[in-house]
PDB file of N, CA and C in Angstrom:
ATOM      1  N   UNK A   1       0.861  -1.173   0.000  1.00 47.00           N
ATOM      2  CA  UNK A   1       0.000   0.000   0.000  1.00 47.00           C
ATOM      3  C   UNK A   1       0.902   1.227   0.000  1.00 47.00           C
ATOM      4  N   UNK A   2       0.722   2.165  -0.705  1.00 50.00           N
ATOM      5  CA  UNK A   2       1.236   2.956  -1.022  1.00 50.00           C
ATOM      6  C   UNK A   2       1.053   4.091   0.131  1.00 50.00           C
ATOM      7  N   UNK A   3       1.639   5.000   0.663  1.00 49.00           N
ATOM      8  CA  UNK A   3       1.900   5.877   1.493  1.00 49.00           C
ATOM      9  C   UNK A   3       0.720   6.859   1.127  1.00 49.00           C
ATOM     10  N   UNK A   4       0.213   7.449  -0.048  1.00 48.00           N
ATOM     11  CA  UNK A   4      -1.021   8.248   0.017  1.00 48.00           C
ATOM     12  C   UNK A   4      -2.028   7.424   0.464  1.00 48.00           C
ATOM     13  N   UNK A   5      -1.904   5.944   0.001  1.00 46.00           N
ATOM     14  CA  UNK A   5      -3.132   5.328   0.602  1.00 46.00           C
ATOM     15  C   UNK A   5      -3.215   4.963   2.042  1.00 46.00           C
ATOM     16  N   UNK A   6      -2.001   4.746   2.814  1.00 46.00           N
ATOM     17  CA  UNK A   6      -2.086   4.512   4.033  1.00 46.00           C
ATOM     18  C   UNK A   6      -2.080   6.082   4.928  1.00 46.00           C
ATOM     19  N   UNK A   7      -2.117   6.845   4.324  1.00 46.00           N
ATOM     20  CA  UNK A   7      -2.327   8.163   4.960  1.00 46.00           C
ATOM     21  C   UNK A   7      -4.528   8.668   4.947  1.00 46.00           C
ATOM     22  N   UNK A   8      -4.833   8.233   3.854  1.00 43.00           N
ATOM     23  CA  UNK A   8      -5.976   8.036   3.159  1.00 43.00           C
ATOM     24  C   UNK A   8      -6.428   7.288   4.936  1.00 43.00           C
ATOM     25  N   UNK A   9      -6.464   6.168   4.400  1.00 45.00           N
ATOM     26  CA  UNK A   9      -6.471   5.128   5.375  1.00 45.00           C
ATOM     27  C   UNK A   9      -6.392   5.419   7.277  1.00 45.00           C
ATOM     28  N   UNK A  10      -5.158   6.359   7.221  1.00 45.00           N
ATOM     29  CA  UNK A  10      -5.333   6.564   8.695  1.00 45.00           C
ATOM     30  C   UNK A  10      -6.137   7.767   9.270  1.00 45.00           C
ATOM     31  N   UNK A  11      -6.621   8.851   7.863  1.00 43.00           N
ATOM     32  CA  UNK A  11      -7.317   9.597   8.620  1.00 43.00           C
ATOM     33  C   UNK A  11      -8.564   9.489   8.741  1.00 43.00           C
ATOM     34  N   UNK A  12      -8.978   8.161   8.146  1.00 39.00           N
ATOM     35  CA  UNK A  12     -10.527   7.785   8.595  1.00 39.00           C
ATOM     36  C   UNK A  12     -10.891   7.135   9.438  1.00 39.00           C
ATOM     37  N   UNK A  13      -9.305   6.569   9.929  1.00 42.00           N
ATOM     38  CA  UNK A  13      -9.871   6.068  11.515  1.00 42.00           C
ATOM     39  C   UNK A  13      -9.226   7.410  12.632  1.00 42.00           C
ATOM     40  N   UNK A  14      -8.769   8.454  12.239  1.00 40.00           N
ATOM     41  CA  UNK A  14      -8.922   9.381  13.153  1.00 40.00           C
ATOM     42  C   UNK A  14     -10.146  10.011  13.400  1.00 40.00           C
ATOM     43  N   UNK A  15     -10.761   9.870  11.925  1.00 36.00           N
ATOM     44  CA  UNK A  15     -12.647  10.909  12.145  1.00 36.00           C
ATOM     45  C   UNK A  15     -13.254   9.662  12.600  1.00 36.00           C
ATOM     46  N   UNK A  16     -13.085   8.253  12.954  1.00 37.00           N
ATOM     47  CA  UNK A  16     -13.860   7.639  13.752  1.00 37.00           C
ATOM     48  C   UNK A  16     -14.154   8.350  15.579  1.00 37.00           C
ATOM     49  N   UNK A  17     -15.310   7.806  15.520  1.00 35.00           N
ATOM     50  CA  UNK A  17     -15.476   8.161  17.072  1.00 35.00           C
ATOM     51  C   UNK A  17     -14.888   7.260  18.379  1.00 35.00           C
ATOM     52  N   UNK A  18     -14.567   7.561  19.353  1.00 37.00           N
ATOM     53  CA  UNK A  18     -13.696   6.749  19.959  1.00 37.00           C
ATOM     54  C   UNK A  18     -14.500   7.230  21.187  1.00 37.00           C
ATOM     55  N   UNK A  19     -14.470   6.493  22.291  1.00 35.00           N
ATOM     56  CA  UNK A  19     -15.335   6.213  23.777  1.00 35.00           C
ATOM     57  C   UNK A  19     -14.083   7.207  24.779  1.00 35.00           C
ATOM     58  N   UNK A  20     -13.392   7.848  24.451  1.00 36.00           N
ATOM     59  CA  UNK A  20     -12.580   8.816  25.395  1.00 36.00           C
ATOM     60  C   UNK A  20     -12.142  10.366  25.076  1.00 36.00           C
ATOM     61  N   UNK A  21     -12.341  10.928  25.559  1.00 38.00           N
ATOM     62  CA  UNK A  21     -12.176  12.327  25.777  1.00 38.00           C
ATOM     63  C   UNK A  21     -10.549  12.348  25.867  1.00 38.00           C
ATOM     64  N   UNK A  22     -10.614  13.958  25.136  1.00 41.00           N
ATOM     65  CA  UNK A  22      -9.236  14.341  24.984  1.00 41.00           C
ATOM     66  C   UNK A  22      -8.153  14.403  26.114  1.00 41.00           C
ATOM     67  N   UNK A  23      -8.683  14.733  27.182  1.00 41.00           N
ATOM     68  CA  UNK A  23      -7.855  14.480  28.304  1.00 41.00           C
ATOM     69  C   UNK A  23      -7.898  13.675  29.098  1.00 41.00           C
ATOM     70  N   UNK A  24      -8.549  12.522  28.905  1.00 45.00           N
ATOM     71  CA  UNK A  24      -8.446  10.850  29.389  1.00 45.00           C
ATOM     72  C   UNK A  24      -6.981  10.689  29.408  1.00 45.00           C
ATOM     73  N   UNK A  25      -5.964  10.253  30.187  1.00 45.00           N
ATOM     74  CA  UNK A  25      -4.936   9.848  30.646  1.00 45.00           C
ATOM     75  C   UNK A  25      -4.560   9.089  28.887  1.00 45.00           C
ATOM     76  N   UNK A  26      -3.324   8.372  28.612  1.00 49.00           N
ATOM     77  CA  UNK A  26      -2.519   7.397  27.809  1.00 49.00           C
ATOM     78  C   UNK A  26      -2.940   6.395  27.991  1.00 49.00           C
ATOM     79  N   UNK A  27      -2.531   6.367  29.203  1.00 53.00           N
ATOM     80  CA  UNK A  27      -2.368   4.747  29.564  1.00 53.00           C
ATOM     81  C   UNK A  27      -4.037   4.484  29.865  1.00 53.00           C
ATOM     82  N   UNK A  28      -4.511   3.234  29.100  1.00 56.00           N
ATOM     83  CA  UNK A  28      -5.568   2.546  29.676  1.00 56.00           C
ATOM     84  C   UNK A  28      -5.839   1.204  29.083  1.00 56.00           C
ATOM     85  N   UNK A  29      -7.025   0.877  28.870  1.00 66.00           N
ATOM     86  CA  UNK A  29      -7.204  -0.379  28.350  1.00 66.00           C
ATOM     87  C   UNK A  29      -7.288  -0.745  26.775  1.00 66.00           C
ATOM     88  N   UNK A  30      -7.564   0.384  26.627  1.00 65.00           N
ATOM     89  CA  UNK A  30      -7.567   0.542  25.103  1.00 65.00           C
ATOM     90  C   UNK A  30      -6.326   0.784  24.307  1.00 65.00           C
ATOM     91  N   UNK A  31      -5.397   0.939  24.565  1.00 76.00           N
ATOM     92  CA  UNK A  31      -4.322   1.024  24.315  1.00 76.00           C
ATOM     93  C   UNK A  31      -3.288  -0.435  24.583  1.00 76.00           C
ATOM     94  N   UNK A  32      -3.853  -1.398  25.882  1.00 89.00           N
ATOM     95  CA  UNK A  32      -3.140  -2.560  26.134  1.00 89.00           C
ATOM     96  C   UNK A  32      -2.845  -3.403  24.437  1.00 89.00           C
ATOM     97  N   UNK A  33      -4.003  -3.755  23.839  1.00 92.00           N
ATOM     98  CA  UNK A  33      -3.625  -4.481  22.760  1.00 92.00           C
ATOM     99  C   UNK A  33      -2.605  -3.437  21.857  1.00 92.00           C
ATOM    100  N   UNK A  34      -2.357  -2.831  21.444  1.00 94.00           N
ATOM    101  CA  UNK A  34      -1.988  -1.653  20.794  1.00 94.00           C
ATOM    102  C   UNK A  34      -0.043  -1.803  21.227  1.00 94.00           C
ATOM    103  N   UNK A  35       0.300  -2.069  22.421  1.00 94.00           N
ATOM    104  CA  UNK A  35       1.124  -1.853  22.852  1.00 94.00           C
ATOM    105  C   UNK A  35       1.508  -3.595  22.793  1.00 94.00           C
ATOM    106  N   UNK A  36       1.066  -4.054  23.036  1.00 95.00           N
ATOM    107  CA  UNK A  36       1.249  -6.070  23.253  1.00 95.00           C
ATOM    108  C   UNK A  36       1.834  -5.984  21.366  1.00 95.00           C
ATOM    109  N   UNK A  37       0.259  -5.472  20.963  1.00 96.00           N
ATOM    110  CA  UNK A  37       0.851  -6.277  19.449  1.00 96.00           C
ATOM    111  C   UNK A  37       2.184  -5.731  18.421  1.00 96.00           C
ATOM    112  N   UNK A  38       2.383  -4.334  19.006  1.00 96.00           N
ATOM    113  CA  UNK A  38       3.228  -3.442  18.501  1.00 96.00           C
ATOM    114  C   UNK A  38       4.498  -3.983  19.228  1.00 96.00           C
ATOM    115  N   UNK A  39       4.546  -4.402  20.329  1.00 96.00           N
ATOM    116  CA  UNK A  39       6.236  -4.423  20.998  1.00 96.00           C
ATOM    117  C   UNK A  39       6.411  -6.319  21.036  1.00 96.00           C
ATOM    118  N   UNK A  40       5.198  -6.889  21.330  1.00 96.00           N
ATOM    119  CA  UNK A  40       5.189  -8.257  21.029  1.00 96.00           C
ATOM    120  C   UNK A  40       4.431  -8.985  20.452  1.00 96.00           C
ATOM    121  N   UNK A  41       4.638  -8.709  19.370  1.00 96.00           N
ATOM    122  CA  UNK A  41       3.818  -9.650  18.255  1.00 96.00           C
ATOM    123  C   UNK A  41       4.329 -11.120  18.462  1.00 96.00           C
ATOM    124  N   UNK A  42       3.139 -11.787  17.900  1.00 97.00           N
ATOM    125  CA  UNK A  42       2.712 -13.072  18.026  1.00 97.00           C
ATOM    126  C   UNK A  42       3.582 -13.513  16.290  1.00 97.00           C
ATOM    127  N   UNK A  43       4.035 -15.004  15.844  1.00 97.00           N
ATOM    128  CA  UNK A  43       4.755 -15.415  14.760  1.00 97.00           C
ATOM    129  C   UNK A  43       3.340 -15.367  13.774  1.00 97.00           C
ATOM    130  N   UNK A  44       2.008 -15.241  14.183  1.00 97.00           N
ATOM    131  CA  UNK A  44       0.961 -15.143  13.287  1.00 97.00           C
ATOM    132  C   UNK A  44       0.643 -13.346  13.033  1.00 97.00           C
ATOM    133  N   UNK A  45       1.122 -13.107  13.635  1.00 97.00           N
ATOM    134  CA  UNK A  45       1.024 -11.210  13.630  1.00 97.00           C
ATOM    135  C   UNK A  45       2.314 -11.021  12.676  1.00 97.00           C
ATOM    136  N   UNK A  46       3.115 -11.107  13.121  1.00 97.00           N
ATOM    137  CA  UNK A  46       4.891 -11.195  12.071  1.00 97.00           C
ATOM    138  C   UNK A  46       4.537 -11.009  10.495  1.00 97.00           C
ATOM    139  N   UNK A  47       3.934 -12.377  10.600  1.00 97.00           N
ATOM    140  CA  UNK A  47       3.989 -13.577   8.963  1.00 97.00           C
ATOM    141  C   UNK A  47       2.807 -12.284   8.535  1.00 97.00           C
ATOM    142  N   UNK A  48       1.642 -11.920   9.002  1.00 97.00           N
ATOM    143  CA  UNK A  48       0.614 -11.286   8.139  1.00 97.00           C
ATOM    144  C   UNK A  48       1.328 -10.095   7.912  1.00 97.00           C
ATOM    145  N   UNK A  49       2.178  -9.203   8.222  1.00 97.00           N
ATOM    146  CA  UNK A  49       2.509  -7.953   8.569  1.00 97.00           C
ATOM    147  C   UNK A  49       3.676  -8.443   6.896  1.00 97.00           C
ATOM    148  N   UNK A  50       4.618  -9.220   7.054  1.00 96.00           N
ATOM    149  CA  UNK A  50       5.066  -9.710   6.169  1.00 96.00           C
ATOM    150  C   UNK A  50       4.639 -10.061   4.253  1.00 96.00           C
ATOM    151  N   UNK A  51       3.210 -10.230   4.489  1.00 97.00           N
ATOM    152  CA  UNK A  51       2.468 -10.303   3.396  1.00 97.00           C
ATOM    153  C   UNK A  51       1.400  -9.234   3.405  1.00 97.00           C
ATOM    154  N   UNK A  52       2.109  -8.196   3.851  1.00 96.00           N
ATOM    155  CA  UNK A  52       1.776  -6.992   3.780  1.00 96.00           C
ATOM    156  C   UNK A  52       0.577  -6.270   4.677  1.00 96.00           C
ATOM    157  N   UNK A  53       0.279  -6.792   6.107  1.00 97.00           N
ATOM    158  CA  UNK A  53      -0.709  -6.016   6.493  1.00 97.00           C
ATOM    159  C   UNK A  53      -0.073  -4.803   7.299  1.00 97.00           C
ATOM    160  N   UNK A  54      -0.994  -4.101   7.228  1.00 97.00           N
ATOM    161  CA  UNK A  54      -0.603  -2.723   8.230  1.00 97.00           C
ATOM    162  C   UNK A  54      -1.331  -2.943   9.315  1.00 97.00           C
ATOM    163  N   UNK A  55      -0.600  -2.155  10.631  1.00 96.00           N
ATOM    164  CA  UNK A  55      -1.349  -1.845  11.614  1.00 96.00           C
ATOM    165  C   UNK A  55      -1.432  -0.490  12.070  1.00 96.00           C
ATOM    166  N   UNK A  56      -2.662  -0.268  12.268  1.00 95.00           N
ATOM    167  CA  UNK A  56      -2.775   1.451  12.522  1.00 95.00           C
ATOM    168  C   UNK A  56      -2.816   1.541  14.295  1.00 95.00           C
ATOM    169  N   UNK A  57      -1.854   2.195  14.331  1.00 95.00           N
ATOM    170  CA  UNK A  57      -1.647   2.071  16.083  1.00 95.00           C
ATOM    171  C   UNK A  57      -2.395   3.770  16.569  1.00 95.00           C
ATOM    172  N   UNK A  58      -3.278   4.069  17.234  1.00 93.00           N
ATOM    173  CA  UNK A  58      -3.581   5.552  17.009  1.00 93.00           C
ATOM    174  C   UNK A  58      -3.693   6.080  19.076  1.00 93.00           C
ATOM    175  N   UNK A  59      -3.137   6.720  19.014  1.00 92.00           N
ATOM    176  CA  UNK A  59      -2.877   7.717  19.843  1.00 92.00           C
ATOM    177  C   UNK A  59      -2.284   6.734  21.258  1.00 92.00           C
ATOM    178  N   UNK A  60      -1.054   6.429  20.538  1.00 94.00           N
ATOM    179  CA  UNK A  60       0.485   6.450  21.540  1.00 94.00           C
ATOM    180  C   UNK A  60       0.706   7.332  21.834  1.00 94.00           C
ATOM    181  N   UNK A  61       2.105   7.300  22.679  1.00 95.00           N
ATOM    182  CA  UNK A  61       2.640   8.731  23.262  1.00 95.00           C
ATOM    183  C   UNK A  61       4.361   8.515  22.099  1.00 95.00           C
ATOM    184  N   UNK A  62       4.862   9.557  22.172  1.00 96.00           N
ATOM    185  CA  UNK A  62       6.194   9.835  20.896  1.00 96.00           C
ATOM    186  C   UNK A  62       6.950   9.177  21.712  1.00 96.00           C
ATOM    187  N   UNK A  63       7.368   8.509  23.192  1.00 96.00           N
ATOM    188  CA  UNK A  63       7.929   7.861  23.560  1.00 96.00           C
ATOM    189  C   UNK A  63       7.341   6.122  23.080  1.00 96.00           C
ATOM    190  N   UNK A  64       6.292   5.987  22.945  1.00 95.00           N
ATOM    191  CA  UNK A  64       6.335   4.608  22.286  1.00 95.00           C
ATOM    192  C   UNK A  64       6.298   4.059  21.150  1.00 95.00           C
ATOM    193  N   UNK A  65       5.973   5.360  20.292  1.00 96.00           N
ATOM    194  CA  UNK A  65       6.488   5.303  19.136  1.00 96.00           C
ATOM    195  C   UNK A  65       7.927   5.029  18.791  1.00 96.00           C
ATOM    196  N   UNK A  66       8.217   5.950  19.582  1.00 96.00           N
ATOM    197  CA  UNK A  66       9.991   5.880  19.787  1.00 96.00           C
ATOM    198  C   UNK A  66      11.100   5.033  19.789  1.00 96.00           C
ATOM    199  N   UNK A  67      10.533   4.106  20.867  1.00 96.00           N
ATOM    200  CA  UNK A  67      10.546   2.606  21.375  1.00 96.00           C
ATOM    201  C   UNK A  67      10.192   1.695  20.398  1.00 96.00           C
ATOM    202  N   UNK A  68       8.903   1.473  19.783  1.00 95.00           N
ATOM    203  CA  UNK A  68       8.892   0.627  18.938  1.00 95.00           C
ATOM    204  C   UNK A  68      10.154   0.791  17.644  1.00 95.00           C
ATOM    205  N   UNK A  69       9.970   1.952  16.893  1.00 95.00           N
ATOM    206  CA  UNK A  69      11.135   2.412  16.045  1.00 95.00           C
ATOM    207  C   UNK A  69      12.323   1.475  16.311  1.00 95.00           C
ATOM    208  N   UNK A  70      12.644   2.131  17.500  1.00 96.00           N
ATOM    209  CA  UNK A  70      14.521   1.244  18.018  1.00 96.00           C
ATOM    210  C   UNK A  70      14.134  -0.009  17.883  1.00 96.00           C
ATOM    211  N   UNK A  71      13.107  -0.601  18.388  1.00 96.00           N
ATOM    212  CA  UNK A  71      13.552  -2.162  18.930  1.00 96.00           C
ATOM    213  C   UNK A  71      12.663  -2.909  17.451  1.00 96.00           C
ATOM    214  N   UNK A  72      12.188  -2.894  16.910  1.00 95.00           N
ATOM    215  CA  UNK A  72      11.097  -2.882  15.345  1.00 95.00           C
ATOM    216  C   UNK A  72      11.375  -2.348  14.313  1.00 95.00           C
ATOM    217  N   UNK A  73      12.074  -1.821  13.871  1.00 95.00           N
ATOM    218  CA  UNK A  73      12.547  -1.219  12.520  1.00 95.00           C
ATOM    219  C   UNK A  73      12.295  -1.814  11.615  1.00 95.00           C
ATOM    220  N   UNK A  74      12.653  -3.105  11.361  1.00 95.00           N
ATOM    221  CA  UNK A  74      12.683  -4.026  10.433  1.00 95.00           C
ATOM    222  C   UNK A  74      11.345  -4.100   9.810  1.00 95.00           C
ATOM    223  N   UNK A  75       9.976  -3.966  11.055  1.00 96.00           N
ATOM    224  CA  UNK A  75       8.884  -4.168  11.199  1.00 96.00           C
ATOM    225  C   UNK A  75       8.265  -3.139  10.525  1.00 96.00           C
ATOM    226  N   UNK A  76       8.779  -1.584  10.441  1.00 95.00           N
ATOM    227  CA  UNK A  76       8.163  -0.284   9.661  1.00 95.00           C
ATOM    228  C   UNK A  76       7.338  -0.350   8.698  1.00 95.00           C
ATOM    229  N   UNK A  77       7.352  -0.713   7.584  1.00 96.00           N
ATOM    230  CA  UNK A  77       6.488  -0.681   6.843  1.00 96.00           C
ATOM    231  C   UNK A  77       4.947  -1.169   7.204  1.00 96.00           C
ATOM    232  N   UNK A  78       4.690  -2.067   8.006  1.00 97.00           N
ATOM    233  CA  UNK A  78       3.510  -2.582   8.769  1.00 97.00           C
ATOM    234  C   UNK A  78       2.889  -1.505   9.353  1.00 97.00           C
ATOM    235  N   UNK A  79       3.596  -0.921   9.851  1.00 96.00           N
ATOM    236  CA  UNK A  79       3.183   0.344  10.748  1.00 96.00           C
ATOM    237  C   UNK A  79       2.945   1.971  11.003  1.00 96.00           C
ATOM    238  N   UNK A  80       2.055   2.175  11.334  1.00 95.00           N
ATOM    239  CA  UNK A  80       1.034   3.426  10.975  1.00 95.00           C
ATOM    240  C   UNK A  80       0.836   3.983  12.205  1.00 95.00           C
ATOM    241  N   UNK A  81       0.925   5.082  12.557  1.00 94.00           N
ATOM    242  CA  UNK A  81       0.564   6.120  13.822  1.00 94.00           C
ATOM    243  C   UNK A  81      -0.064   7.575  13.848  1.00 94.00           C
ATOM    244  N   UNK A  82      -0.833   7.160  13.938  1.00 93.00           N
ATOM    245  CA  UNK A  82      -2.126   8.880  14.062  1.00 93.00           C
ATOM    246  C   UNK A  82      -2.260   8.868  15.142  1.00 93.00           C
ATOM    247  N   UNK A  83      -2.639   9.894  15.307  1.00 93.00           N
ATOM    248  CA  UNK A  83      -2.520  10.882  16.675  1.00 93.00           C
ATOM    249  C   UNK A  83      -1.919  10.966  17.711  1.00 93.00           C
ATOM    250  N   UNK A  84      -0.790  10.629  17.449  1.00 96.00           N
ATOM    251  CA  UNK A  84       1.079  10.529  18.822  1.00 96.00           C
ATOM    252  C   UNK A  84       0.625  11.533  20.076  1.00 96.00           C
ATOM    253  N   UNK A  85       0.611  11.451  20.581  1.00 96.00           N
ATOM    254  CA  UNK A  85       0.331  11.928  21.928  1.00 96.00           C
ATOM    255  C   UNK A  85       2.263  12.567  22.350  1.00 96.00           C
ATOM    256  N   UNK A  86       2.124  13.604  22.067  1.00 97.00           N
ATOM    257  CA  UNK A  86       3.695  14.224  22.131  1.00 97.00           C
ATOM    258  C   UNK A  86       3.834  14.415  24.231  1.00 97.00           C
ATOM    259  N   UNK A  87       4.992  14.081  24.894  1.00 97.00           N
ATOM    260  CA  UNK A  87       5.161  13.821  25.745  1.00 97.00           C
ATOM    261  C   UNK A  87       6.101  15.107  26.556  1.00 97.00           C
ATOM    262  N   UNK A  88       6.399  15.347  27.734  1.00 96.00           N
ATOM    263  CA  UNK A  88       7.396  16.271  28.117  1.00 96.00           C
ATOM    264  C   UNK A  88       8.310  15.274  28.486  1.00 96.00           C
ATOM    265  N   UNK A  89       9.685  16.128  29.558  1.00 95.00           N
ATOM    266  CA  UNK A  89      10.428  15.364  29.586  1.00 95.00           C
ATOM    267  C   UNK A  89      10.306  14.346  31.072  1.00 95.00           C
ATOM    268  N   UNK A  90       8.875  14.437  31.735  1.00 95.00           N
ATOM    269  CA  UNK A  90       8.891  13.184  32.502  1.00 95.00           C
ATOM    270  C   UNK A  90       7.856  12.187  32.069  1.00 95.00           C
ATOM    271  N   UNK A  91       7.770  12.161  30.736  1.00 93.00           N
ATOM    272  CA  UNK A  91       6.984  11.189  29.889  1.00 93.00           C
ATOM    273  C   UNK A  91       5.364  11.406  29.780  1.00 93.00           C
ATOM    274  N   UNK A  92       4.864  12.181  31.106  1.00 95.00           N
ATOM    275  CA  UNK A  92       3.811  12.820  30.803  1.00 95.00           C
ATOM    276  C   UNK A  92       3.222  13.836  29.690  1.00 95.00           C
ATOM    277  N   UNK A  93       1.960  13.148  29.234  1.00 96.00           N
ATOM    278  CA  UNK A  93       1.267  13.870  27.978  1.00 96.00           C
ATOM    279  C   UNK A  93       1.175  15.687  27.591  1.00 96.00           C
ATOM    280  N   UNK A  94       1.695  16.314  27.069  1.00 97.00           N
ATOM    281  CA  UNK A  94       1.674  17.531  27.238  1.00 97.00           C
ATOM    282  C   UNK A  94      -0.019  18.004  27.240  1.00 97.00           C
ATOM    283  N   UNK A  95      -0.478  19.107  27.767  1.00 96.00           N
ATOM    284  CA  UNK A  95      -1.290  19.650  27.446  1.00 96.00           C
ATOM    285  C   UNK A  95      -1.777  21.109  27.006  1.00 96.00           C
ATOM    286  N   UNK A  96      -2.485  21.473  26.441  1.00 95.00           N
ATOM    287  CA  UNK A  96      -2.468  22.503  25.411  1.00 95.00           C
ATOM    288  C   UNK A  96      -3.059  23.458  26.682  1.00 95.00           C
ATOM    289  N   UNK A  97      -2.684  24.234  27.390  1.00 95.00           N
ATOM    290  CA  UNK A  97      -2.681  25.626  28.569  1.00 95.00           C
ATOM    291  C   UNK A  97      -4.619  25.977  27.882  1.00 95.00           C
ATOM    292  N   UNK A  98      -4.605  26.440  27.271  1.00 95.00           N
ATOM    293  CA  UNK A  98      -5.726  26.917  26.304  1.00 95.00           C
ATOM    294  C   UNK A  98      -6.643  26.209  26.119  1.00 95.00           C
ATOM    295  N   UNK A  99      -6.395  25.093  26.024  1.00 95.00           N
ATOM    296  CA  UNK A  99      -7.990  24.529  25.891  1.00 95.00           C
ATOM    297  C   UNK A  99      -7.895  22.959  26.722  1.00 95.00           C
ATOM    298  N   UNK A 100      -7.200  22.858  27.017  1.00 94.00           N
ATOM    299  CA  UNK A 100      -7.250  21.349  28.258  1.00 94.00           C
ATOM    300  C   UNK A 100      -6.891  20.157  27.600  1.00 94.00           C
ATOM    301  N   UNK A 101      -6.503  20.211  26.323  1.00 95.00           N
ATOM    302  CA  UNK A 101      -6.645  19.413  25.314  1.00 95.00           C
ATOM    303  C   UNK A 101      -5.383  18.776  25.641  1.00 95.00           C
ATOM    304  N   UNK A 102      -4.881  17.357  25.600  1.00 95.00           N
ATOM    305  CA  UNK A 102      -3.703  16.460  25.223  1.00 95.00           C
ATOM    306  C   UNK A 102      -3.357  17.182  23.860  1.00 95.00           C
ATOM    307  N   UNK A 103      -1.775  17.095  23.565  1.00 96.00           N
ATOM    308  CA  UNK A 103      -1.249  17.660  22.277  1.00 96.00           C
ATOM    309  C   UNK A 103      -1.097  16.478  21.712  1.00 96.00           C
ATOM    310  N   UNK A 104      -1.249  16.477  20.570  1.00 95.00           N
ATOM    311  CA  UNK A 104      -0.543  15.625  19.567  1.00 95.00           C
ATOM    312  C   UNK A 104       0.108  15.908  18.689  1.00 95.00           C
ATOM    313  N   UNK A 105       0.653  15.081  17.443  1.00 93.00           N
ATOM    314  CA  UNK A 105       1.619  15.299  16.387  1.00 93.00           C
ATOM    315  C   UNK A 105       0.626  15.456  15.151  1.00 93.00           C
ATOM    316  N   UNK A 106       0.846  16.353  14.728  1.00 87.00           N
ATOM    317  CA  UNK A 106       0.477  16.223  13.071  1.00 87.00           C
ATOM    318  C   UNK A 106       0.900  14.887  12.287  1.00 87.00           C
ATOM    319  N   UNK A 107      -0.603  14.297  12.252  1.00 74.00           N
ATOM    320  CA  UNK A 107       0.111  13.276  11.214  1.00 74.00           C
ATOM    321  C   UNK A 107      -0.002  13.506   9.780  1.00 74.00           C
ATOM    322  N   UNK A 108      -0.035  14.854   9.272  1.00 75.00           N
ATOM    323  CA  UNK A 108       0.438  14.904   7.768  1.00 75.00           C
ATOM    324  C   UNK A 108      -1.055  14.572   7.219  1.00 75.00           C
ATOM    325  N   UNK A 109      -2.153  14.697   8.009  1.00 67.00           N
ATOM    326  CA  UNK A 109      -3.481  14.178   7.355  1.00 67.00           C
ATOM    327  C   UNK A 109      -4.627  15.384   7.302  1.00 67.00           C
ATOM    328  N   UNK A 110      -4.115  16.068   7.161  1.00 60.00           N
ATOM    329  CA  UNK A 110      -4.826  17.360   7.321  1.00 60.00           C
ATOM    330  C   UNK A 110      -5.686  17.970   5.454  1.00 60.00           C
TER     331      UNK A 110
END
């Protein structure tokens, strides 16, 4: 899949609706699979990713993005990230002073 299409692709699951508010914490349950399948994939997760599936991982923090990067590289092309949750420097989520909002990264889908 080509990079316009996986950009295509990830900003329609950003205009999906999602069960949490902007300043709901990172860490929760919804994020557990997200983090399992991204840092430990299963040899049946590998092999599909291999014959080309993507996974759209959406609103990590730039530290686990980060993390996956170093230790997964090989794995990149599989992998897709909308709405990064940009972090300070004690790993906590920044927030926007102005409107209460968690910051995120531009993912180029605008």
């Amino acid at each position: 899949m080509n990079s316009q299409k996986k950009c295509l692709f990830g900003c329609l699951l950003c205009i999906m609706p999602f069960a949490y508010t902007e300043a709901e914490p990172v860490k929760s349950s919804y994020n557990d699979w997200q983090i399992r399948r991204l840092m430990q994939p299963t040899q049946n997760e590998v092999s599909a990713e291999s014959d080309g599936e993507i996974v759209i991982y959406h609103r990590l923090t730039d530290r686990q993005v980060g993390k996956a990067m170093d230790r997964h590289f090989s794995r990149i092309e599989a992998m897709m990230f909308t709405s990064v949750v940009i972090t300070d420097t004690a790993g906590k989520p920044k927030v926007d002073t102005n409107t209460g909002d968690v910051i995120i990264e531009n993912d180029g889908c605008d």
